Each structure stands twice: as C-alpha cells, then as structure tokens.
Amino acid sequence: MKNYAEDIDEQDELFEHHRIVADKGQVPYRIDKFLMDRLPNVTRNKVQQGVKDGFVLVNGEAVKPNYKVHPGDEIVVALPEPPRDTEIVAENIPLNIVFEDDHLMIVNKEAGMVVHPAYNNWSGTLVNALTYHFQNLPTMQNNEGRPGLVHRIDKDTSGLLVIAKSEKAMAGLAKQFFDHSIERTYYALVWGEPNEEMGTIDVNLGRSEKDRRITVAIEDGSRGRHAVTHYKILKRLRYVTLIQCNLETGRTHQIRAHLKHIGHTLFNDATYGGDKVLKGTRFSKYKSFVDNCFKIMPRQALHAKSLGFVHPITGQYEQFNSELPEDFKAVIEKWEHYVQHN
C-alpha cells in the first residue's frame, strides 16, 4: 500500500525536540553523524529514520541522511516517540456508529475522547474501543498502532470519523484524503465577526518552534506545509460568529491555527487563547455570561459535522451528517438569547 499517512495528517506526538545551530567553523559532516554526537540516548538507525521521515529540518527544509552540515545551518529535530513494549489494550467502550458495512464505518466521536493511544493517553481511546469491537482492522503503512484510522480529529473536537475495516477500503479512502477529494465540513464558533461572508485561508502551517503543542501560520511559506481552509458565515451573534469550515488539506490543528491567524480564535480554545474574553464589553455581567458559556462547553467550539466521499468498494458517493452535540447547541442558544435581550 502506498504510504499516504504523512499527507493525511501530521503527527503530534514528539518526545524529543532540539534546535542546533552549526558553528561558523563547522566542517562538512553527515547529518546523521552530526546529530549522533549531539543528541542523548539515540541510535544511528533512529536518527537516520527520523531524517528519512522528515522529522529533521535543516534551515526549514527536509534533507536526506547523507546531507552534509555546513557552518551556520539551523537544525531542528523532532523525533517520534518510541513505540511501547505492550500491545494496544482492547477496552469495552461504547461507540456511536452512524453507518457500517463490511468495509467501513462512520463513528460520531464525543468530545474528550482521544483518537489513538499516545503519550499520557494509553487507554480510553477510540482505537482501544475499535480493538475491542472489531478484529483484524487494517493498519496504514507507517501508521502502526492505529488500526482502522485514515484520519483523526482532536481530543476535544466532536464529530464524524470514517474507519476502514478492510485493506481495500483503507487504500481507497487514503487515496481520497491524499487527493483532497473527501468533503469535510466543520462547524466552529469563533470570537469576533469576519468582515466577509465567505473566504479562503491559504497559508502554510507548521509546528511552533517555541511550543511544539501549537501549530502556527507561516505567511512567507519558508517552512511548514501547504494548508487550505474554506469558510462561510452561518450566523452572526455580535461578539461571536458561527461559521462553516471546509478542509481542503488535513494538517494538525488546521482550523484552529488558521482561524487564529485571521483574528477569529475558536471560542474556548484554551491552547490558542480562546478561553478568554476576546471580544465584547468590559461589564462584569458580560464576563459572567461568557464564563457561564465556558462552563457549559468546556472545550473548543469545533464539531466535525459532515463527511462526503466515494465509497471505495461500491463507487457510490456517500454523504454523512451529524447533529451538533448538546453542549454546542446550548452555547449557541445562550448567545442567541444574549443578542436578543442585550
């Protein structure tokens, strides 16, 4: 199977992160040997694999293992975490299955559920549940430990995911993600009111060099990966706006980072600063109202509402939709009431 994993979604879990600037007197030296001398507790194979997988950037660009370091080169290293010794533990966690046949299924994930096991989240994930309910789910090349997954959504984002149950389905779905032909619609509540009724954000995204948990926009395109988000306004609520986002690409935290970049951070997105009053009055009554909204929806206001794709086996176009979860609906209703009576 062709490796589409890296194009479908960037990886979040990194256990080492280093920034090294080569000395002015640095003689040309292979990148793998250069890093072996400077990184603790790594093997040459691990370094070489990290370089091949694109986790080592020199001056913002991926390089080959035989690249020779030159004076002044800036090397950023972010290696994937080591695999665990134990296998995935099957857990009897209920799943909200919207659709299922012999080749795939659509799951409506609740907010708060991590999609796959990773550092600090080895249990209670969607993959733990899938392992319990289904046998022999396929795994994408270079995506070991994540059976059935061809894409993912963040822990505190709710909504639809497609799960592959056969190798053929996985290959067909992965190809559609790679080609950006899968339709993915999200509903987001954001701070402020965009001026335009619709627009496109076409700005590279990459991991922040200051905080690896955060994805940042890189306007000059000097690094990062190409990312495109289309949006349109659904409802203006004075200090916040309900918008629809359609993903053309699938980068880590894409919607969250793109919306922050244009000045409309997701409501109650703590990672990106949306858990503060970013728009509105200074009155204590208003702040209390916003705090109550945060309590009702203690997560970023983002929901994966629909998925559309060609069924990899039947060839038929399929469209799946989900209702907004109760916390999301409750917050919108509170803002509607606020706008009407204030």
mmCIF file of C-alpha atoms in Angstrom:
data_model
loop_
_atom_site.group_PDB
_atom_site.id
_atom_site.type_symbol
_atom_site.label_atom_id
_atom_site.label_comp_id
_atom_site.label_asym_id
_atom_site.label_seq_id
_atom_site.Cartn_x
_atom_site.Cartn_y
_atom_site.Cartn_z
ATOM 1 C CA MET A 1 0.000 0.000 0.000
ATOM 2 C CA LYS A 2 1.340 3.419 -0.873
ATOM 3 C CA ASN A 3 2.246 5.498 2.175
ATOM 4 C CA TYR A 4 -0.286 8.324 2.420
ATOM 5 C CA ALA A 5 -0.075 8.689 6.200
ATOM 6 C CA GLU A 6 2.130 11.760 6.240
ATOM 7 C CA ASP A 7 -0.041 13.584 3.719
ATOM 8 C CA ILE A 8 -3.275 12.827 5.550
ATOM 9 C CA ASP A 9 -2.339 14.226 8.922
ATOM 10 C CA GLU A 10 0.792 15.418 10.660
ATOM 11 C CA GLN A 11 1.823 13.670 13.846
ATOM 12 C CA ASP A 12 1.529 15.387 17.235
ATOM 13 C CA GLU A 13 3.438 13.010 19.471
ATOM 14 C CA LEU A 14 7.105 14.004 19.660
ATOM 15 C CA PHE A 15 9.327 13.008 22.557
ATOM 16 C CA GLU A 16 12.477 14.915 21.655
ATOM 17 C CA HIS A 17 12.743 18.412 20.269
ATOM 18 C CA HIS A 18 16.072 20.106 19.610
ATOM 19 C CA ARG A 19 17.340 23.210 17.832
ATOM 20 C CA ILE A 20 21.037 23.220 16.947
ATOM 21 C CA VAL A 21 22.964 25.872 15.038
ATOM 22 C CA ALA A 22 26.203 24.657 13.466
ATOM 23 C CA ASP A 23 29.338 26.596 14.439
ATOM 24 C CA LYS A 24 30.962 29.012 11.985
ATOM 25 C CA GLY A 25 33.948 26.678 11.804
ATOM 26 C CA GLN A 26 31.872 23.555 11.148
ATOM 27 C CA VAL A 27 33.452 21.281 8.540
ATOM 28 C CA PRO A 28 31.087 19.389 6.176
ATOM 29 C CA TYR A 29 29.786 16.421 8.174
ATOM 30 C CA ARG A 30 26.968 13.935 7.535
ATOM 31 C CA ILE A 31 23.764 14.979 9.296
ATOM 32 C CA ASP A 32 23.260 11.589 10.968
ATOM 33 C CA LYS A 33 26.779 11.551 12.427
ATOM 34 C CA PHE A 34 26.478 15.224 13.392
ATOM 35 C CA LEU A 35 23.313 14.519 15.390
ATOM 36 C CA MET A 36 24.693 11.332 16.916
ATOM 37 C CA ASP A 37 27.376 13.442 18.576
ATOM 38 C CA ARG A 38 24.882 15.921 19.982
ATOM 39 C CA LEU A 39 21.677 14.085 20.920
ATOM 40 C CA PRO A 40 21.462 11.967 24.066
ATOM 41 C CA ASN A 41 20.179 8.406 24.071
ATOM 42 C CA VAL A 42 19.699 7.919 20.337
ATOM 43 C CA THR A 43 20.932 5.283 17.930
ATOM 44 C CA ARG A 44 22.187 5.970 14.434
ATOM 45 C CA ASN A 45 19.263 3.986 12.984
ATOM 46 C CA LYS A 46 16.831 6.131 14.927
ATOM 47 C CA VAL A 47 18.446 9.323 13.672
ATOM 48 C CA GLN A 48 18.542 8.086 10.073
ATOM 49 C CA GLN A 49 14.887 7.058 10.205
ATOM 50 C CA GLY A 50 13.969 10.437 11.660
ATOM 51 C CA VAL A 51 15.756 12.167 8.781
ATOM 52 C CA LYS A 52 14.019 9.943 6.205
ATOM 53 C CA ASP A 53 10.610 10.591 7.804
ATOM 54 C CA GLY A 54 11.083 14.348 7.652
ATOM 55 C CA PHE A 55 11.473 14.954 11.386
ATOM 56 C CA VAL A 56 14.842 16.638 10.862
ATOM 57 C CA LEU A 57 14.798 20.018 9.140
ATOM 58 C CA VAL A 58 17.855 21.984 8.045
ATOM 59 C CA ASN A 59 17.129 25.670 7.529
ATOM 60 C CA GLY A 60 13.443 24.772 7.397
ATOM 61 C CA GLU A 61 13.781 22.062 4.748
ATOM 62 C CA ALA A 62 13.777 18.266 4.955
ATOM 63 C CA VAL A 63 17.088 16.690 3.948
ATOM 64 C CA LYS A 64 18.468 13.258 3.050
ATOM 65 C CA PRO A 65 20.539 11.180 5.512
ATOM 66 C CA ASN A 66 23.721 11.897 3.534
ATOM 67 C CA TYR A 67 23.271 15.678 3.750
ATOM 68 C CA LYS A 68 26.423 17.369 4.990
ATOM 69 C CA VAL A 69 26.048 20.035 7.670
ATOM 70 C CA HIS A 70 27.608 23.413 6.855
ATOM 71 C CA PRO A 71 28.548 26.426 9.018
ATOM 72 C CA GLY A 72 25.504 28.310 10.298
ATOM 73 C CA ASP A 73 22.992 25.564 9.421
ATOM 74 C CA GLU A 74 19.991 25.587 11.729
ATOM 75 C CA ILE A 75 18.895 22.032 12.508
ATOM 76 C CA VAL A 76 15.511 21.412 14.126
ATOM 77 C CA VAL A 77 14.895 17.861 15.349
ATOM 78 C CA ALA A 78 11.523 16.433 16.379
ATOM 79 C CA LEU A 79 11.646 12.639 16.579
ATOM 80 C CA PRO A 80 8.557 10.464 17.036
ATOM 81 C CA GLU A 81 8.116 8.918 20.454
ATOM 82 C CA PRO A 82 9.450 5.367 20.866
ATOM 83 C CA PRO A 83 6.957 2.513 20.429
ATOM 84 C CA ARG A 84 5.601 0.926 23.584
ATOM 85 C CA ASP A 85 6.518 -2.618 24.519
ATOM 86 C CA THR A 86 2.904 -3.568 25.177
ATOM 87 C CA GLU A 87 0.160 -4.054 22.623
ATOM 88 C CA ILE A 88 -2.995 -1.950 22.418
ATOM 89 C CA VAL A 89 -5.396 -2.972 25.181
ATOM 90 C CA ALA A 90 -8.901 -3.741 23.957
ATOM 91 C CA GLU A 91 -11.479 -1.838 26.014
ATOM 92 C CA ASN A 92 -15.231 -2.212 26.030
ATOM 93 C CA ILE A 93 -16.039 1.418 25.315
ATOM 94 C CA PRO A 94 -19.387 2.111 23.593
ATOM 95 C CA LEU A 95 -19.187 3.591 20.096
ATOM 96 C CA ASN A 96 -21.725 5.817 18.387
ATOM 97 C CA ILE A 97 -21.746 4.178 14.949
ATOM 98 C CA VAL A 98 -23.633 6.204 12.338
ATOM 99 C CA PHE A 99 -23.096 3.757 9.467
ATOM 100 C CA GLU A 100 -21.404 0.410 8.975
ATOM 101 C CA ASP A 101 -20.910 -2.178 6.255
ATOM 102 C CA ASP A 102 -18.290 -4.865 5.594
ATOM 103 C CA HIS A 103 -15.635 -2.345 4.535
ATOM 104 C CA LEU A 104 -16.021 0.830 6.556
ATOM 105 C CA MET A 105 -17.938 2.582 9.274
ATOM 106 C CA ILE A 106 -18.693 6.132 10.341
ATOM 107 C CA VAL A 107 -18.242 6.935 14.028
ATOM 108 C CA ASN A 108 -19.557 10.029 15.772
ATOM 109 C CA LYS A 109 -16.836 10.746 18.345
ATOM 110 C CA GLU A 110 -17.681 12.505 21.574
ATOM 111 C CA ALA A 111 -15.587 15.438 22.761
ATOM 112 C CA GLY A 112 -12.992 14.334 25.291
ATOM 113 C CA MET A 113 -12.124 11.041 23.609
ATOM 114 C CA VAL A 114 -8.576 10.741 22.259
ATOM 115 C CA VAL A 115 -8.497 9.054 18.841
ATOM 116 C CA HIS A 116 -5.418 6.852 19.289
ATOM 117 C CA PRO A 117 -3.063 5.844 22.131
ATOM 118 C CA ALA A 118 -0.145 8.195 22.674
ATOM 119 C CA TYR A 119 1.943 9.667 25.443
ATOM 120 C CA ASN A 120 -0.221 10.236 28.570
ATOM 121 C CA ASN A 121 -3.217 8.659 26.801
ATOM 122 C CA TRP A 122 -2.548 4.933 26.519
ATOM 123 C CA SER A 123 -6.125 3.900 27.325
ATOM 124 C CA GLY A 124 -9.690 5.067 26.830
ATOM 125 C CA THR A 125 -9.090 5.999 23.195
ATOM 126 C CA LEU A 126 -11.132 5.332 20.085
ATOM 127 C CA VAL A 127 -8.517 2.799 18.955
ATOM 128 C CA ASN A 128 -8.836 0.920 22.270
ATOM 129 C CA ALA A 129 -12.583 0.712 21.629
ATOM 130 C CA LEU A 130 -12.148 -0.330 17.986
ATOM 131 C CA THR A 131 -9.737 -3.078 19.029
ATOM 132 C CA TYR A 132 -12.379 -4.481 21.380
ATOM 133 C CA HIS A 133 -15.334 -4.321 18.986
ATOM 134 C CA PHE A 134 -13.586 -5.335 15.748
ATOM 135 C CA GLN A 135 -10.982 -7.905 14.814
ATOM 136 C CA ASN A 136 -8.193 -7.562 12.253
ATOM 137 C CA LEU A 137 -8.714 -3.938 11.287
ATOM 138 C CA PRO A 138 -6.144 -2.863 8.677
ATOM 139 C CA THR A 139 -3.298 -0.517 9.513
ATOM 140 C CA MET A 140 -1.852 2.073 7.165
ATOM 141 C CA GLN A 141 1.833 1.821 6.323
ATOM 142 C CA ASN A 142 3.974 3.805 8.803
ATOM 143 C CA ASN A 143 0.894 4.298 10.982
ATOM 144 C CA GLU A 144 1.340 1.244 13.194
ATOM 145 C CA GLY A 145 -0.693 1.030 16.354
ATOM 146 C CA ARG A 146 -3.640 2.867 14.818
ATOM 147 C CA PRO A 147 -5.814 0.168 13.224
ATOM 148 C CA GLY A 148 -8.619 1.384 11.006
ATOM 149 C CA LEU A 149 -7.575 5.032 11.091
ATOM 150 C CA VAL A 150 -7.187 7.045 7.906
ATOM 151 C CA HIS A 151 -7.645 10.435 9.576
ATOM 152 C CA ARG A 152 -8.313 11.851 13.023
ATOM 153 C CA ILE A 153 -9.769 14.777 14.935
ATOM 154 C CA ASP A 154 -8.536 16.389 18.141
ATOM 155 C CA LYS A 155 -9.472 15.077 21.574
ATOM 156 C CA ASP A 156 -11.838 17.944 22.373
ATOM 157 C CA THR A 157 -13.322 18.168 18.877
ATOM 158 C CA SER A 158 -16.525 16.200 18.419
ATOM 159 C CA GLY A 159 -17.895 14.671 15.249
ATOM 160 C CA LEU A 160 -17.539 12.233 12.393
ATOM 161 C CA LEU A 161 -14.658 9.923 11.543
ATOM 162 C CA VAL A 162 -14.505 7.264 8.837
ATOM 163 C CA ILE A 163 -12.900 3.969 9.880
ATOM 164 C CA ALA A 164 -11.573 1.423 7.366
ATOM 165 C CA LYS A 165 -12.473 -2.227 8.032
ATOM 166 C CA SER A 166 -10.671 -3.763 5.038
ATOM 167 C CA GLU A 167 -7.350 -3.223 3.285
ATOM 168 C CA LYS A 168 -9.085 -2.220 0.060
ATOM 169 C CA ALA A 169 -11.244 0.326 1.854
ATOM 170 C CA MET A 170 -8.209 1.762 3.642
ATOM 171 C CA ALA A 171 -6.297 2.142 0.387
ATOM 172 C CA GLY A 172 -9.257 3.777 -1.356
ATOM 173 C CA LEU A 173 -10.029 6.179 1.481
ATOM 174 C CA ALA A 174 -6.356 7.062 1.987
ATOM 175 C CA LYS A 175 -6.053 7.922 -1.702
ATOM 176 C CA GLN A 176 -9.057 10.254 -1.479
ATOM 177 C CA PHE A 177 -7.579 12.027 1.535
ATOM 178 C CA PHE A 178 -4.278 12.304 -0.332
ATOM 179 C CA ASP A 179 -6.079 13.789 -3.353
ATOM 180 C CA HIS A 180 -8.091 16.176 -1.128
ATOM 181 C CA SER A 181 -11.301 14.850 -2.677
ATOM 182 C CA ILE A 182 -13.041 13.948 0.606
ATOM 183 C CA GLU A 183 -15.530 16.590 1.694
ATOM 184 C CA ARG A 184 -15.099 17.501 5.361
ATOM 185 C CA THR A 185 -17.363 20.115 6.916
ATOM 186 C CA TYR A 186 -16.868 21.532 10.405
ATOM 187 C CA TYR A 187 -18.969 23.938 12.448
ATOM 188 C CA ALA A 188 -16.983 26.387 14.544
ATOM 189 C CA LEU A 189 -17.956 29.144 16.939
ATOM 190 C CA VAL A 190 -15.321 31.871 16.793
ATOM 191 C CA TRP A 191 -14.600 35.127 18.540
ATOM 192 C CA GLY A 192 -15.485 38.246 16.560
ATOM 193 C CA GLU A 193 -17.215 38.749 13.226
ATOM 194 C CA PRO A 194 -15.348 38.170 9.950
ATOM 195 C CA ASN A 195 -15.921 41.019 7.510
ATOM 196 C CA GLU A 196 -16.593 38.785 4.519
ATOM 197 C CA GLU A 197 -19.447 36.310 4.259
ATOM 198 C CA MET A 198 -17.046 33.684 2.976
ATOM 199 C CA GLY A 199 -13.355 33.293 2.302
ATOM 200 C CA THR A 200 -10.347 31.019 1.883
ATOM 201 C CA ILE A 201 -7.302 30.804 4.149
ATOM 202 C CA ASP A 202 -4.346 29.565 2.109
ATOM 203 C CA VAL A 203 -1.374 29.801 4.454
ATOM 204 C CA ASN A 204 1.310 27.258 5.334
ATOM 205 C CA LEU A 205 1.135 25.698 8.773
ATOM 206 C CA GLY A 206 3.938 24.316 10.914
ATOM 207 C CA ARG A 207 4.736 23.465 14.482
ATOM 208 C CA SER A 208 5.666 26.413 16.664
ATOM 209 C CA GLU A 209 9.366 26.469 17.474
ATOM 210 C CA LYS A 210 8.537 27.940 20.893
ATOM 211 C CA ASP A 211 5.791 25.494 21.863
ATOM 212 C CA ARG A 212 5.508 22.214 19.945
ATOM 213 C CA ARG A 213 1.892 21.727 21.086
ATOM 214 C CA ILE A 214 0.843 24.637 18.904
ATOM 215 C CA THR A 215 0.535 24.936 15.134
ATOM 216 C CA VAL A 216 1.285 28.359 13.682
ATOM 217 C CA ALA A 217 0.676 30.069 10.360
ATOM 218 C CA ILE A 218 3.759 30.810 8.248
ATOM 219 C CA GLU A 219 2.767 33.505 5.778
ATOM 220 C CA ASP A 220 6.033 33.662 3.857
ATOM 221 C CA GLY A 221 5.921 29.924 3.122
ATOM 222 C CA SER A 222 9.516 29.497 4.281
ATOM 223 C CA ARG A 223 8.609 26.309 6.132
ATOM 224 C CA GLY A 224 5.634 24.285 7.204
ATOM 225 C CA ARG A 225 3.133 22.510 4.961
ATOM 226 C CA HIS A 226 0.587 23.789 2.492
ATOM 227 C CA ALA A 227 -2.831 24.197 4.126
ATOM 228 C CA VAL A 228 -6.153 25.477 2.766
ATOM 229 C CA THR A 229 -9.359 26.130 4.719
ATOM 230 C CA HIS A 230 -12.552 27.485 3.143
ATOM 231 C CA TYR A 231 -15.126 29.147 5.405
ATOM 232 C CA LYS A 232 -18.510 30.844 5.285
ATOM 233 C CA ILE A 233 -20.610 32.584 7.907
ATOM 234 C CA LEU A 234 -23.709 30.790 9.168
ATOM 235 C CA LYS A 235 -24.840 33.116 11.948
ATOM 236 C CA ARG A 236 -23.548 36.377 13.390
ATOM 237 C CA LEU A 237 -24.008 36.674 17.155
ATOM 238 C CA ARG A 238 -22.494 40.104 17.800
ATOM 239 C CA TYR A 239 -19.304 39.131 19.641
ATOM 240 C CA VAL A 240 -19.036 35.599 18.281
ATOM 241 C CA THR A 241 -19.868 34.009 14.920
ATOM 242 C CA LEU A 242 -20.953 30.526 13.900
ATOM 243 C CA ILE A 243 -19.084 29.557 10.744
ATOM 244 C CA GLN A 244 -18.746 26.546 8.496
ATOM 245 C CA CYS A 245 -15.256 25.371 7.563
ATOM 246 C CA ASN A 246 -14.373 23.002 4.742
ATOM 247 C CA LEU A 247 -10.931 21.432 4.734
ATOM 248 C CA GLU A 248 -9.009 21.092 1.501
ATOM 249 C CA THR A 249 -5.963 19.754 3.359
ATOM 250 C CA GLY A 250 -5.695 17.979 6.720
ATOM 251 C CA ARG A 251 -2.933 19.451 8.858
ATOM 252 C CA THR A 252 -2.649 19.206 12.617
ATOM 253 C CA HIS A 253 -4.905 21.814 14.274
ATOM 254 C CA GLN A 254 -5.555 23.308 10.828
ATOM 255 C CA ILE A 255 -8.860 25.033 11.551
ATOM 256 C CA ARG A 256 -7.739 26.177 14.994
ATOM 257 C CA ALA A 257 -4.483 27.693 13.697
ATOM 258 C CA HIS A 258 -5.965 29.190 10.522
ATOM 259 C CA LEU A 259 -8.828 30.888 12.355
ATOM 260 C CA LYS A 260 -6.491 32.309 14.970
ATOM 261 C CA HIS A 261 -4.289 33.593 12.148
ATOM 262 C CA ILE A 262 -7.152 35.676 10.700
ATOM 263 C CA GLY A 263 -8.079 37.016 14.142
ATOM 264 C CA HIS A 264 -11.023 34.756 14.929
ATOM 265 C CA THR A 265 -9.853 32.254 17.521
ATOM 266 C CA LEU A 266 -12.167 29.364 18.349
ATOM 267 C CA PHE A 267 -14.438 30.035 21.310
ATOM 268 C CA ASN A 268 -12.980 28.464 24.487
ATOM 269 C CA ASP A 269 -9.934 27.022 22.719
ATOM 270 C CA ALA A 270 -7.531 27.139 25.663
ATOM 271 C CA THR A 271 -4.493 26.066 23.612
ATOM 272 C CA TYR A 272 -4.875 29.014 21.244
ATOM 273 C CA GLY A 273 -6.066 31.632 23.721
ATOM 274 C CA GLY A 274 -9.805 31.405 23.070
ATOM 275 C CA ASP A 275 -10.671 30.723 26.711
ATOM 276 C CA LYS A 276 -10.563 34.444 27.499
ATOM 277 C CA VAL A 277 -12.942 37.270 26.609
ATOM 278 C CA LEU A 278 -11.530 38.370 23.250
ATOM 279 C CA LYS A 279 -14.491 40.452 22.065
ATOM 280 C CA GLY A 280 -17.225 42.351 23.844
ATOM 281 C CA THR A 281 -17.793 44.773 26.689
ATOM 282 C CA ARG A 282 -15.907 45.245 29.946
ATOM 283 C CA PHE A 283 -19.003 44.912 32.088
ATOM 284 C CA SER A 284 -18.810 42.242 34.785
ATOM 285 C CA LYS A 285 -22.270 41.000 33.788
ATOM 286 C CA TYR A 286 -20.976 40.214 30.295
ATOM 287 C CA LYS A 287 -17.886 38.477 31.646
ATOM 288 C CA SER A 288 -20.093 36.343 33.900
ATOM 289 C CA PHE A 289 -22.204 35.435 30.876
ATOM 290 C CA VAL A 290 -19.115 34.332 28.915
ATOM 291 C CA ASP A 291 -17.798 32.356 31.890
ATOM 292 C CA ASN A 292 -21.124 30.529 32.064
ATOM 293 C CA CYS A 293 -20.786 29.687 28.364
ATOM 294 C CA PHE A 294 -17.305 28.303 29.033
ATOM 295 C CA LYS A 295 -18.728 26.086 31.797
ATOM 296 C CA ILE A 296 -21.463 24.755 29.512
ATOM 297 C CA MET A 297 -18.926 23.953 26.788
ATOM 298 C CA PRO A 298 -15.554 23.359 28.490
ATOM 299 C CA ARG A 299 -13.706 22.746 25.211
ATOM 300 C CA GLN A 300 -13.034 24.379 21.867
ATOM 301 C CA ALA A 301 -16.255 25.000 19.926
ATOM 302 C CA LEU A 302 -15.466 22.768 16.953
ATOM 303 C CA HIS A 303 -17.535 19.905 15.538
ATOM 304 C CA ALA A 304 -16.821 17.677 12.520
ATOM 305 C CA LYS A 305 -20.323 17.865 11.096
ATOM 306 C CA SER A 306 -20.223 16.011 7.790
ATOM 307 C CA LEU A 307 -18.177 13.665 5.628
ATOM 308 C CA GLY A 308 -18.622 13.025 1.926
ATOM 309 C CA PHE A 309 -16.625 10.573 -0.184
ATOM 310 C CA VAL A 310 -16.809 7.907 -2.857
ATOM 311 C CA HIS A 311 -17.297 4.505 -1.259
ATOM 312 C CA PRO A 312 -14.039 2.696 -2.102
ATOM 313 C CA ILE A 313 -15.856 -0.574 -2.882
ATOM 314 C CA THR A 314 -19.253 0.365 -4.380
ATOM 315 C CA GLY A 315 -18.097 3.507 -6.175
ATOM 316 C CA GLN A 316 -21.173 5.351 -4.904
ATOM 317 C CA TYR A 317 -20.854 8.832 -3.406
ATOM 318 C CA GLU A 318 -21.807 8.776 0.275
ATOM 319 C CA GLN A 319 -22.681 11.740 2.485
ATOM 320 C CA PHE A 320 -22.943 11.537 6.286
ATOM 321 C CA ASN A 321 -24.136 14.270 8.615
ATOM 322 C CA SER A 322 -24.295 14.648 12.383
ATOM 323 C CA GLU A 323 -26.204 16.881 14.759
ATOM 324 C CA LEU A 324 -24.375 19.404 16.874
ATOM 325 C CA PRO A 325 -23.767 17.956 20.357
ATOM 326 C CA GLU A 326 -25.806 19.282 23.267
ATOM 327 C CA ASP A 327 -23.064 21.493 24.717
ATOM 328 C CA PHE A 328 -22.542 23.208 21.355
ATOM 329 C CA LYS A 329 -26.269 23.778 20.831
ATOM 330 C CA ALA A 330 -26.674 25.110 24.370
ATOM 331 C CA VAL A 331 -23.913 27.704 23.913
ATOM 332 C CA ILE A 332 -25.383 28.904 20.605
ATOM 333 C CA GLU A 333 -28.806 29.250 22.241
ATOM 334 C CA LYS A 334 -27.301 31.288 25.074
ATOM 335 C CA TRP A 335 -25.630 33.649 22.603
ATOM 336 C CA GLU A 336 -28.855 33.978 20.612
ATOM 337 C CA HIS A 337 -30.698 34.879 23.806
ATOM 338 C CA TYR A 338 -27.973 37.373 24.747
ATOM 339 C CA VAL A 339 -28.113 39.104 21.378
ATOM 340 C CA GLN A 340 -31.904 39.301 21.508
ATOM 341 C CA HIS A 341 -32.104 40.777 25.001
ATOM 342 C CA ASN A 342 -28.996 42.967 25.284
#
